Short mmCIF file of the C-alpha atoms (twelve columns), coordinates in Angstrom:
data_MODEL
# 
_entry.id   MODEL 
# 
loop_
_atom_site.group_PDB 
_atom_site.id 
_atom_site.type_symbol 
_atom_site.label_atom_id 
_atom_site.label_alt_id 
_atom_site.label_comp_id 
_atom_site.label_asym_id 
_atom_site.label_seq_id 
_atom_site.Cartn_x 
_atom_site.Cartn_y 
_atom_site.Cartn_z 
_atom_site.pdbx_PDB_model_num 
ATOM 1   C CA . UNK A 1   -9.737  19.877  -1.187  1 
ATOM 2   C CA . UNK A 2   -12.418 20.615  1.446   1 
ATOM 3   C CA . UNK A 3   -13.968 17.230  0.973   1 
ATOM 4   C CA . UNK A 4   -10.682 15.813  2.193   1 
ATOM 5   C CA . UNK A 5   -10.069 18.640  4.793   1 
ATOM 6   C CA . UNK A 6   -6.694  19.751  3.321   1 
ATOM 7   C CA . UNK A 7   -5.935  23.111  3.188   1 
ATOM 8   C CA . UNK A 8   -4.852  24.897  0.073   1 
ATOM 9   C CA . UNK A 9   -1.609  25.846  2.250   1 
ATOM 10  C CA . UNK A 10  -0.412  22.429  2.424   1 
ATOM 11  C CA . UNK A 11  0.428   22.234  -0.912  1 
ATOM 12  C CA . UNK A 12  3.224   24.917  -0.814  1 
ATOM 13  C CA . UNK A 13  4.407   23.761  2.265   1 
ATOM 14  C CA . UNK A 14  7.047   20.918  2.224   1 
ATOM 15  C CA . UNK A 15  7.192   21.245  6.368   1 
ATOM 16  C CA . UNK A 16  3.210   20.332  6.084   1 
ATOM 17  C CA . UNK A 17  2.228   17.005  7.583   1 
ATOM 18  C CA . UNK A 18  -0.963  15.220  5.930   1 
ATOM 19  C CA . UNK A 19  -2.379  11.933  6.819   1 
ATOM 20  C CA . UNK A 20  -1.567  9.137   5.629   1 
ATOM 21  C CA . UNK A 21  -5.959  8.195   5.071   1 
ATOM 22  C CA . UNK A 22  -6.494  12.205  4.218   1 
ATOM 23  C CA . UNK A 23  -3.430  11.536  1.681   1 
ATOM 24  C CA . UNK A 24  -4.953  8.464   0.604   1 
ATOM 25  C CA . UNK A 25  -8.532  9.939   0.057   1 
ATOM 26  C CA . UNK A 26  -7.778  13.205  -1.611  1 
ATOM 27  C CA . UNK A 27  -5.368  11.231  -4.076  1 
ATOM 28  C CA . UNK A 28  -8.427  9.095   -4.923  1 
ATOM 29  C CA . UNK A 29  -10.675 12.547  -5.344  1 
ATOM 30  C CA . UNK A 30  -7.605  14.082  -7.623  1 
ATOM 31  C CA . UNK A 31  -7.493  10.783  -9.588  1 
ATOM 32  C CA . UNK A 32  -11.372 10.899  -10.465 1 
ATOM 33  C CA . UNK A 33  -11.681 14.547  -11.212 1 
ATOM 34  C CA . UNK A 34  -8.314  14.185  -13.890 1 
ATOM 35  C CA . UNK A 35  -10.068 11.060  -15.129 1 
ATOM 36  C CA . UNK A 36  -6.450  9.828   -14.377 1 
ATOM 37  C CA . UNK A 37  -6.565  5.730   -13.271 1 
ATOM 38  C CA . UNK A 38  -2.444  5.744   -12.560 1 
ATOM 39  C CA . UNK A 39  -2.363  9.331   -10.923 1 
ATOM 40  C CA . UNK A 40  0.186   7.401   -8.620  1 
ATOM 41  C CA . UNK A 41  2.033   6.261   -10.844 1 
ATOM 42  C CA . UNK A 42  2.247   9.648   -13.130 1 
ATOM 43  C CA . UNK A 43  2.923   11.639  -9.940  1 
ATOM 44  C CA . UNK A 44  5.936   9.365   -9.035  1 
ATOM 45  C CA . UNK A 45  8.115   10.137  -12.522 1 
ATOM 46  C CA . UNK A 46  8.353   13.769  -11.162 1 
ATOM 47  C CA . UNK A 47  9.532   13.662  -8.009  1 
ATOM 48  C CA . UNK A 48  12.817  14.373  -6.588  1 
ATOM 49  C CA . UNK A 49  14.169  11.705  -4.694  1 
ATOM 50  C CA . UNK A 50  15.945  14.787  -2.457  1 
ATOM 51  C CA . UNK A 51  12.924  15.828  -0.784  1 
ATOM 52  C CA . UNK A 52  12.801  12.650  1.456   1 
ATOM 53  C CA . UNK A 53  15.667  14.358  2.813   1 
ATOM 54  C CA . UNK A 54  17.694  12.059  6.040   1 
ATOM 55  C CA . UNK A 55  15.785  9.339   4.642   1 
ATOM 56  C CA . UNK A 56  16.862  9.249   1.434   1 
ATOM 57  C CA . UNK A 57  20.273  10.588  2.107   1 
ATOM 58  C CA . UNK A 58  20.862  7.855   4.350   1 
ATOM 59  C CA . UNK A 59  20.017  5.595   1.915   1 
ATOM 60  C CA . UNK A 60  22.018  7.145   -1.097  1 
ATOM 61  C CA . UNK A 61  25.046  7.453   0.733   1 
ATOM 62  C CA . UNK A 62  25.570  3.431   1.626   1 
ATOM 63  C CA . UNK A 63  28.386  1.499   0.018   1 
ATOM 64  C CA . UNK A 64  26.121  -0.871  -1.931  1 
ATOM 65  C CA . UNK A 65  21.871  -1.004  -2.688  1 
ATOM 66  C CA . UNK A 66  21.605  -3.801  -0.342  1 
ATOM 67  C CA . UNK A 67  23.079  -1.947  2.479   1 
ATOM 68  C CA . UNK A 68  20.614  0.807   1.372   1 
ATOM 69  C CA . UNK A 69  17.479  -0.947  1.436   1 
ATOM 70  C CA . UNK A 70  18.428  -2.432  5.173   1 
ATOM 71  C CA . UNK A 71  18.496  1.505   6.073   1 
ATOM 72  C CA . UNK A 72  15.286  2.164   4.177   1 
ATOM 73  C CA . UNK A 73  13.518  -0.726  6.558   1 
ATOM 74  C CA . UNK A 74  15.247  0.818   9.480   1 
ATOM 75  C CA . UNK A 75  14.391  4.587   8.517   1 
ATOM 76  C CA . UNK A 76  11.466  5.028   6.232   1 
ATOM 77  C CA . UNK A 77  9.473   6.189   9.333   1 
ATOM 78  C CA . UNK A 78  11.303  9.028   9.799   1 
ATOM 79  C CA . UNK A 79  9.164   10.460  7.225   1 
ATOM 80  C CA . UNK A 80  6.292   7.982   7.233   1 
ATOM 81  C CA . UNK A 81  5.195   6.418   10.311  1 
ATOM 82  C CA . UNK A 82  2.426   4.489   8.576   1 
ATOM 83  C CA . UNK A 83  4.694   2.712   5.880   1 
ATOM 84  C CA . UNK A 84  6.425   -0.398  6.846   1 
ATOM 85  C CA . UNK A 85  9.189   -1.507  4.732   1 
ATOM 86  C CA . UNK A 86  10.536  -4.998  4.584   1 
ATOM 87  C CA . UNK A 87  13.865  -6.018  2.921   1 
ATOM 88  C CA . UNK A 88  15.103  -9.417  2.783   1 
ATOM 89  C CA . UNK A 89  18.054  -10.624 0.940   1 
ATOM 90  C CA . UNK A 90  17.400  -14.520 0.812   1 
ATOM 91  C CA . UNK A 91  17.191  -16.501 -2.719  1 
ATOM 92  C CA . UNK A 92  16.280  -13.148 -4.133  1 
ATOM 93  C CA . UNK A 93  15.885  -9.757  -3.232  1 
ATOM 94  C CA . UNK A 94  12.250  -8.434  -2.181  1 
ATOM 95  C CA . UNK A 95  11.236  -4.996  -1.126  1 
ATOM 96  C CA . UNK A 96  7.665   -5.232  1.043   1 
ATOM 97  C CA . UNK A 97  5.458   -2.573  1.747   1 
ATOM 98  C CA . UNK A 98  2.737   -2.862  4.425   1 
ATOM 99  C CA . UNK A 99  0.645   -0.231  6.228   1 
ATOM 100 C CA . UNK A 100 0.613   0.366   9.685   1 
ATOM 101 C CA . UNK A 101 -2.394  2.366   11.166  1 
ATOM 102 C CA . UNK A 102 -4.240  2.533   7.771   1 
ATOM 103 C CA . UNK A 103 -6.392  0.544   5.945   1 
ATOM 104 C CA . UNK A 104 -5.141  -1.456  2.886   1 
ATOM 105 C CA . UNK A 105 -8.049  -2.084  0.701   1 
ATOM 106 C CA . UNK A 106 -9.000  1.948   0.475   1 
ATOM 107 C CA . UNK A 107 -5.641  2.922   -1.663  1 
ATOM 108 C CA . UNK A 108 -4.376  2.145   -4.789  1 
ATOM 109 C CA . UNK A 109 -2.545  5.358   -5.926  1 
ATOM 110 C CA . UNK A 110 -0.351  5.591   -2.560  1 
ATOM 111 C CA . UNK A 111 0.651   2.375   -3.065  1 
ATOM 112 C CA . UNK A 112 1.217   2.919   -6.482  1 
ATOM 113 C CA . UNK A 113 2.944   6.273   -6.389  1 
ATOM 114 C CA . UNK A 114 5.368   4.119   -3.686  1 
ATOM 115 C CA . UNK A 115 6.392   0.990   -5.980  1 
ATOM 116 C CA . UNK A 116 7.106   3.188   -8.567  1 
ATOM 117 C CA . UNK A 117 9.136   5.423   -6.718  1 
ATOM 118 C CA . UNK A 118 11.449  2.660   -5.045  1 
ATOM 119 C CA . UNK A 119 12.186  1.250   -8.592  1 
ATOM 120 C CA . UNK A 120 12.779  4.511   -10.010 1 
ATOM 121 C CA . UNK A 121 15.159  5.276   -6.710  1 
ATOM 122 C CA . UNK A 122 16.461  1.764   -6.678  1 
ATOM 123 C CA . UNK A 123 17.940  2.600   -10.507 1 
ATOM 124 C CA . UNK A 124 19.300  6.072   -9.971  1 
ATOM 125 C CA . UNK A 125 21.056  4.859   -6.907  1 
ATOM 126 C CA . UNK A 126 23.062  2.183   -8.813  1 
ATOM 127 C CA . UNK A 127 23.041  3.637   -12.547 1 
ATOM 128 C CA . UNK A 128 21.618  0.586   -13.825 1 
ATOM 129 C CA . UNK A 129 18.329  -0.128  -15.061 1 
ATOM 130 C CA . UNK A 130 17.275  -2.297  -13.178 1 
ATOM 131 C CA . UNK A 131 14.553  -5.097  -14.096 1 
ATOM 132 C CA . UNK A 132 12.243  -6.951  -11.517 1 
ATOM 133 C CA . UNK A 133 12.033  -10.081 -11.473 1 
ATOM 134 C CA . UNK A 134 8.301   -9.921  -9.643  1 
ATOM 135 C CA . UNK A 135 5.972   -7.126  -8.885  1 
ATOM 136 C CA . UNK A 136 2.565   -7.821  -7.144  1 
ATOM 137 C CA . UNK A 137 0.225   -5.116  -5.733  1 
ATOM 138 C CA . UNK A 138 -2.456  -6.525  -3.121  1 
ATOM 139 C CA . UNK A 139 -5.711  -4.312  -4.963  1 
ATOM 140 C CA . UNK A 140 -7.412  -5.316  -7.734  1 
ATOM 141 C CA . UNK A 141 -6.960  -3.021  -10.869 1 
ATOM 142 C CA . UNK A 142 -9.405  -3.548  -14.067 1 
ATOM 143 C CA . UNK A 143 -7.461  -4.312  -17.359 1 
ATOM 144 C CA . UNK A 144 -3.987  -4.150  -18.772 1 
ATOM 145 C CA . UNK A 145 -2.069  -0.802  -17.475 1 
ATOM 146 C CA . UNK A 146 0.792   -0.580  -19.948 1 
ATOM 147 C CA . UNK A 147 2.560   2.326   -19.261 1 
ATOM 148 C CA . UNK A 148 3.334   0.627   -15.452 1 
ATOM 149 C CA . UNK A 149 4.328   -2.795  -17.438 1 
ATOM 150 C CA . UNK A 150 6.521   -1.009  -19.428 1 
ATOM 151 C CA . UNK A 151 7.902   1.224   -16.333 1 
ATOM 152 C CA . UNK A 152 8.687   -1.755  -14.521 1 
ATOM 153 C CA . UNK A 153 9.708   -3.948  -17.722 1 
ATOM 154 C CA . UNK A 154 7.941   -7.490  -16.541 1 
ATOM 155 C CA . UNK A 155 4.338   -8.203  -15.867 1 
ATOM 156 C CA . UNK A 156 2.435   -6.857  -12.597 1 
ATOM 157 C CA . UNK A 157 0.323   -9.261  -10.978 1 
ATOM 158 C CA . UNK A 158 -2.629  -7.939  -9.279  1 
ATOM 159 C CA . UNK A 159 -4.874  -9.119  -6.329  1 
ATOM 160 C CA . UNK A 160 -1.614  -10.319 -4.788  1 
ATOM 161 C CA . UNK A 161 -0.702  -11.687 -1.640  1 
ATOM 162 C CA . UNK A 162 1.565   -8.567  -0.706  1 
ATOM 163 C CA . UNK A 163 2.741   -4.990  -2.708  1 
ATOM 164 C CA . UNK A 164 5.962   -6.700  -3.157  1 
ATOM 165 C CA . UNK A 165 9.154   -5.642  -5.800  1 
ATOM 166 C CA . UNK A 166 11.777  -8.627  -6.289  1 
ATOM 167 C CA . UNK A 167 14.892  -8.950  -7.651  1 
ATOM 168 C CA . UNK A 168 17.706  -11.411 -8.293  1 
ATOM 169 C CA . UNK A 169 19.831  -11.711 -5.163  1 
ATOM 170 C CA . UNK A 170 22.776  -10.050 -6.850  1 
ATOM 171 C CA . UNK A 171 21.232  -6.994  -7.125  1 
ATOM 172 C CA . UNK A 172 22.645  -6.656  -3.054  1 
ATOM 173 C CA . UNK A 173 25.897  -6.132  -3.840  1 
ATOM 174 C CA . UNK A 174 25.418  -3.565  -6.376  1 
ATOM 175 C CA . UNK A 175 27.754  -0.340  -5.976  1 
ATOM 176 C CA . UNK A 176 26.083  3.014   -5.377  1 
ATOM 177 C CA . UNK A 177 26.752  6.074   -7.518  1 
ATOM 178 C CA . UNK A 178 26.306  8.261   -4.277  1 
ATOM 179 C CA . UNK A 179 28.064  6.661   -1.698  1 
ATOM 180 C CA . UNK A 180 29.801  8.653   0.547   1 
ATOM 181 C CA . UNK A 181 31.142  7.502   4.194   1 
ATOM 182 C CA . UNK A 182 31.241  10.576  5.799   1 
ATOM 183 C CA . UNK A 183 27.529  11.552  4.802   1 
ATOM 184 C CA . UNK A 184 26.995  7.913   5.525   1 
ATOM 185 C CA . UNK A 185 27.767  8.350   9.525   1 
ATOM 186 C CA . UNK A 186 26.447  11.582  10.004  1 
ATOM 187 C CA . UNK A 187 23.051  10.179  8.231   1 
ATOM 188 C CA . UNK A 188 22.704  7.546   10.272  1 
ATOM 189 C CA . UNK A 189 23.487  9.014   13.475  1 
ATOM 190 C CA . UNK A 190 20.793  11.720  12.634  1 
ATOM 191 C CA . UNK A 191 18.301  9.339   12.042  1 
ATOM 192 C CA . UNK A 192 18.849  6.788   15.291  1 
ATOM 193 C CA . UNK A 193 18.171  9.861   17.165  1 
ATOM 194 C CA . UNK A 194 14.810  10.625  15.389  1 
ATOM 195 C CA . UNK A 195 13.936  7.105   16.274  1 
ATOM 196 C CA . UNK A 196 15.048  7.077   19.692  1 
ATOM 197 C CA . UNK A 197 13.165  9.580   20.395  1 
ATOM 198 C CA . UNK A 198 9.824   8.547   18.631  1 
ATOM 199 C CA . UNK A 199 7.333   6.329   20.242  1 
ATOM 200 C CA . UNK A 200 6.490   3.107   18.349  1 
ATOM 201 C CA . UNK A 201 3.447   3.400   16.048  1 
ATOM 202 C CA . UNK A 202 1.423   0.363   17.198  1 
ATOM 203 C CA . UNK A 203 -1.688  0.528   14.734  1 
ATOM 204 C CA . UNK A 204 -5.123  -0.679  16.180  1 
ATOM 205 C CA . UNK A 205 -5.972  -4.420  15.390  1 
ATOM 206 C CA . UNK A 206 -9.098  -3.826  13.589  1 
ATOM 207 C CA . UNK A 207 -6.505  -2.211  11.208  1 
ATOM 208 C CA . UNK A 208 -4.037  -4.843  10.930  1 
ATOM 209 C CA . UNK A 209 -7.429  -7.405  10.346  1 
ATOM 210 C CA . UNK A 210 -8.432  -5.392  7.372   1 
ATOM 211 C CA . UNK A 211 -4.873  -5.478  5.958   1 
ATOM 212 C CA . UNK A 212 -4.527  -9.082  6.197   1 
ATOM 213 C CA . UNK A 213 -8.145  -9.865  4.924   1 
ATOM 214 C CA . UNK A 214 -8.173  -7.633  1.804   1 
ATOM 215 C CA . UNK A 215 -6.213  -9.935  -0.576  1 
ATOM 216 C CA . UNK A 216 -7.350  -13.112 1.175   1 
ATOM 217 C CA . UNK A 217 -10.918 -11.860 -0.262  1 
ATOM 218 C CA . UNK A 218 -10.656 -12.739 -3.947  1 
ATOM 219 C CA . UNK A 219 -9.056  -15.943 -3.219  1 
ATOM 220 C CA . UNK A 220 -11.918 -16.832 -1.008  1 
ATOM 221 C CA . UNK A 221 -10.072 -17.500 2.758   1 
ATOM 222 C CA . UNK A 222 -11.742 -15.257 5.014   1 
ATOM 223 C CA . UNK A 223 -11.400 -18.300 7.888   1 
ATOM 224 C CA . UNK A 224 -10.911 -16.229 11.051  1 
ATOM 225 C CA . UNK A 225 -8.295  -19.122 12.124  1 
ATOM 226 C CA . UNK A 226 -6.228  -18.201 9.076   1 
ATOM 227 C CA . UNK A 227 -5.980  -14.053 10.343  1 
ATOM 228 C CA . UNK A 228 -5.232  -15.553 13.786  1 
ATOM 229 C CA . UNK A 229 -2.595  -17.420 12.925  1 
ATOM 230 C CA . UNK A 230 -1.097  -14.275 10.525  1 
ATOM 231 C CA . UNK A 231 -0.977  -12.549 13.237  1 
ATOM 232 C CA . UNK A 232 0.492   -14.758 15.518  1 
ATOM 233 C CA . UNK A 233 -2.544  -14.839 17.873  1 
ATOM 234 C CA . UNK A 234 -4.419  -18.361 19.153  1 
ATOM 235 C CA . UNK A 235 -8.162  -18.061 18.099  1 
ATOM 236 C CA . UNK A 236 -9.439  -17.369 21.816  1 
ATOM 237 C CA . UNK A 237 -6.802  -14.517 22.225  1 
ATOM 238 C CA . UNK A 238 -8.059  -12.825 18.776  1 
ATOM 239 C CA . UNK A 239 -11.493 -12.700 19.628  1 
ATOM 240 C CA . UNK A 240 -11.009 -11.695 22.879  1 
ATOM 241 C CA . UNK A 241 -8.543  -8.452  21.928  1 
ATOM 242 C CA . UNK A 242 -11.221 -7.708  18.816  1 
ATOM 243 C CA . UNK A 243 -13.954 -7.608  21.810  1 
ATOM 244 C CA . UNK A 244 -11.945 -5.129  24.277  1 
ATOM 245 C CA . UNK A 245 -12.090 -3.325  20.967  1 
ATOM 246 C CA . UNK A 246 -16.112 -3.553  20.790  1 
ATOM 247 C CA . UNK A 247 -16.013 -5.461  17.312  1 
ATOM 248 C CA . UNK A 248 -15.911 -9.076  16.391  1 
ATOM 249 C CA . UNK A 249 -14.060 -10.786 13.406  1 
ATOM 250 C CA . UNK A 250 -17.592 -11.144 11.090  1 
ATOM 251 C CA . UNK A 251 -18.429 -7.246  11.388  1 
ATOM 252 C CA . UNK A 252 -14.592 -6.407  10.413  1 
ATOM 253 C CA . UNK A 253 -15.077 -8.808  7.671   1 
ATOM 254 C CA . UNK A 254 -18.906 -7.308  6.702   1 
ATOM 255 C CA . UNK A 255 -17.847 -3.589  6.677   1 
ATOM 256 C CA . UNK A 256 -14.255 -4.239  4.710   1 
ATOM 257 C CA . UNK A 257 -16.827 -6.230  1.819   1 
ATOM 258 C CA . UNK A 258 -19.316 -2.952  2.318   1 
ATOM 259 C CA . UNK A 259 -16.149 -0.496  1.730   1 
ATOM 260 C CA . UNK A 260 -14.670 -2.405  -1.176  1 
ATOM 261 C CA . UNK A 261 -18.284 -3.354  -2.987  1 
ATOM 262 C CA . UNK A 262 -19.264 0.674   -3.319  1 
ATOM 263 C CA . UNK A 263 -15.506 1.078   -4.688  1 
ATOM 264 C CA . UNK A 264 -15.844 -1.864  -7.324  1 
ATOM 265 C CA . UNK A 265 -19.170 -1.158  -8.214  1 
ATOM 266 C CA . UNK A 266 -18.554 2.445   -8.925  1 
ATOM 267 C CA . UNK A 267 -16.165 1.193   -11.415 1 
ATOM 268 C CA . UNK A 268 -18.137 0.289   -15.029 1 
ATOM 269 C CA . UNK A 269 -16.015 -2.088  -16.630 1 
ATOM 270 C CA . UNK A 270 -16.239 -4.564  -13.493 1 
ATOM 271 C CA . UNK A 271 -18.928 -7.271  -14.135 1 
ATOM 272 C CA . UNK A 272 -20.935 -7.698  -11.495 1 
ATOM 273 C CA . UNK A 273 -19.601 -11.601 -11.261 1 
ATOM 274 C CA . UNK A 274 -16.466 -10.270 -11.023 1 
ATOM 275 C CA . UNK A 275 -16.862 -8.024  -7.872  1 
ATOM 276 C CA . UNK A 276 -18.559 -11.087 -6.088  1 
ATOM 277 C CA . UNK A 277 -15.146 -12.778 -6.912  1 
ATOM 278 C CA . UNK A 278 -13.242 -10.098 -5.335  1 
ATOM 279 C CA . UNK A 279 -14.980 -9.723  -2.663  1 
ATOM 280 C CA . UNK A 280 -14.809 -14.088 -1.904  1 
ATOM 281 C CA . UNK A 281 -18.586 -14.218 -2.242  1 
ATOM 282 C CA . UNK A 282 -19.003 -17.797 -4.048  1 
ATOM 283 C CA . UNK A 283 -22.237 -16.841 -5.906  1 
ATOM 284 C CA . UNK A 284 -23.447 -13.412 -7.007  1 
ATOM 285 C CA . UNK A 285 -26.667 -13.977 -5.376  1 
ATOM 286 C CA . UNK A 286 -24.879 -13.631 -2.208  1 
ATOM 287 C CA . UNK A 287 -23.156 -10.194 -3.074  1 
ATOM 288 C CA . UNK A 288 -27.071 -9.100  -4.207  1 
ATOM 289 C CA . UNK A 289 -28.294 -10.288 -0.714  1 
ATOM 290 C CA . UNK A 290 -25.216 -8.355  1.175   1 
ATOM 291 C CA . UNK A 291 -26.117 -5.115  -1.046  1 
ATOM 292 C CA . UNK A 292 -29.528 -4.987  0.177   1 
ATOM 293 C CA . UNK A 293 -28.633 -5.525  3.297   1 
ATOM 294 C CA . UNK A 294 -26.229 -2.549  3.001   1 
ATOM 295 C CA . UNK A 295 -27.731 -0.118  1.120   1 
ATOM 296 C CA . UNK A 296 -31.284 -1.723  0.671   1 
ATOM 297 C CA . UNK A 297 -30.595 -1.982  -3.516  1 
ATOM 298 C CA . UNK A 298 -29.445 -4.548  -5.646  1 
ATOM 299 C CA . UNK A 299 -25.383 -3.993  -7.315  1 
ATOM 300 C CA . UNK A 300 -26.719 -3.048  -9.764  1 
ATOM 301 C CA . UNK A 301 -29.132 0.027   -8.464  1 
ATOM 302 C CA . UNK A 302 -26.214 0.514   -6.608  1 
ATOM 303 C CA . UNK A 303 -23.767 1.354   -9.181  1 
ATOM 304 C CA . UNK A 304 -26.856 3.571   -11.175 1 
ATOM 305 C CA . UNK A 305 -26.607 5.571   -8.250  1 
ATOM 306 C CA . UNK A 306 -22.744 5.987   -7.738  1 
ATOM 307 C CA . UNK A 307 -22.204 6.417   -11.537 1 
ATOM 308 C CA . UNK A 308 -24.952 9.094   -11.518 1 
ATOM 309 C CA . UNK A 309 -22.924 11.039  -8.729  1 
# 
C-alpha cells in the first residue's frame, strides 16, 4: 500500500479517486504478493456492475446492446478519464480499449480486469451468453491461461495489435433486459452535463508514442515513420512536437525496451530469446548489449537479481 502511495482509506471509500498508473501499479504489487497471474481477471467475476453508477445505468437502460455500447464510447469517462472506448458496428461488432494519459506496456491486470468485465456486462445486459468471435490483448502473457479461455469461450490472442472484444454484427440489435426509456433520458441528460462541463483529457505525446510502440515491438516495426503516420503526424511535425517535449523518438523507444525488459525478465518461464523477441531486438546479443547498457549486467544477472528481490 505505501509503496504505491494509497491509503488504507481508499479502500472503504467508493467516493475515493485513485490513479489510473497508482491503480495500475498497486494491482501489479497485489498480484505478486497473492502469487495470483489473473488477479484482473479474478477481481472482475465479483463486481457489481451497479457501482459504475450513470455510466452503467446509461448503458443498461438503452433499447438494444448496440445502442448501449455507442453510450459506453460516449460516457465511459465519466468515471474514467484515462479509458478510451471504441465501438464500431461494421462487418462485425468490436469493442476497443485504449489508454489515454497512461502508459500501455506497464498493465496487464487493468486491462484484464476491463475485458472481462465488458463481456461479463455485455451478457447480463442481454440475457444471453454471449460468445466472441475475437479477443486480443496488446501484452504479452507466458503460457496457456485457461480459466480466461474458458470465460470468454474462444481463444485469446496475445501480443496483439489492440485489447479488442468482437462479435458478429448481429449482436447490435440485441434487446436489453433493463431497458427503460424514462431512466434512459434522465441518464443521458445527466451524463452530457458531466461532459460539458469536463475539460478534454489530451494525454502527453510521449504517452500516446509508448502506446502505439508497445505491440509494434514483438513484431519488430519500431520505424518512427510508421508511429508518425498512426498518429496522423508528417515525420518533421513528430519530431519537432517530441523535441518541445525535450525527448526524441529513439530515447522513447530505449526507455519503453528498459521498462518492459526488467518486467519480462523478472518473469522465469520467459527464455531469454524470447524477451529479445518481444522486445523487436533481432538477435539476443543485442538485448545483452542494451542490458549492460542499462543496468551494467547481462539478462541474465539481471533477472538473478530481480528474482532474488
Amino acid at each position: 500500500m505505501k509503496v504505491n502511495d494509497l491509503a488504507a482509506l481508499v479502500l472503504d471509500d467508493r467516493a475515493a479517486r485513485v490513479g489510473a498508473e497508482a491503480q495500475i501499479r498497486f494491482l501489479v504489487a497485489v498480484s505478486k504478493a497473492l502469487k495470483d497471474d489473473l488477479l484482473g481477471f479474478h477481481l472482475a467475476q465479483d463486481v457489481d456492475l451497479r457501482l459504475a453508477g450513470r455510466l452503467y445505468y446509461a448503458v443498461a437502460s438503452a433499447a438494444r446492446l448496440g445502442e448501449g455500447l455507442e453510450r459506453l464510447q460516449r460516457y465511459c469517462q465519466v468515471t474514467n478519464k484515462a479509458v478510451q472506448i471504441t465501438y464500431s458496428n461494421s462487418e462485425e461488432c468490436s469493442i476497443t480499449i485504449a489508454y489515454s494519459g497512461v502508459s500501455r506496456h506497464l498493465d496487464r491486470h487493468q486491462i484484464e480486469f476491463i475485458m472481462t468485465l465488458l463481456l461479463g456486462m455485455c451478457r447480463s445486459l442481454t440475457g444471453r451468453q454471449l460468445i466472441p468471435s475475437r479477443v486480443s490483448f496488446a501484452h504479452h502473457r507466458k503460457g496457456e491461461a485457461s480459466p480466461m479461455r474458458h470465460f470468454f469461450g474462444t481463444e485469446i490472442e496475445y501480443d496483439g495489435w489492440s485489447d479488442k472484444l468482437a462479435f458478429d454484427a448481429s449482436v447490435h440489435e440485441l434487446p436489453l433486459v433493463s431497458a427503460d426509456a424514462y431512466l434512459s433520458e434522465l441518464m443521458q441528460e445527466s451524463c452530457e452535463e458531466i461532459l460539458a462541463r469536463r475539460a478534454s483529457n489530451t494525454s502527453a505525446l510521449r504517452t500516446s508514442v509508448e502506446n502505439i510502440l508497445a505491440p509494434m515491438l514483438p513484431h519488430a516495426k519500431t520505424q518512427s515513420r510508421e508511429v508518425a503516420r498512426r498518429l496522423g503526424l508528417s515525420d518533421r511535425t513528430f519530431a519537432r512536437r517530441l523535441a518541445a517535449e525535450g525527448t526524441t523518438y529513439g530515447e522513447i523507444l530505449d526507455k519503453l525496451r528498459h521498462e518492459l525488459a526488467m518486467t519480462y525478465l523478472g518473469e522465469r518461464d520467459l527464455q531469454i530469446s524470447q524477451i529479445a523477441w518481444l522486445l523487436g531486438f533481432h538477435e539476443v546479443s543485442a538485448l545483452t548489449h542494451a542490458c549492460r547498457r542499462w543496468n551494467g549486467k547481462t539478462p541474465r544477472a539481471v533477472r538473478a537479481s530481480l528474482i532474488a528481490t
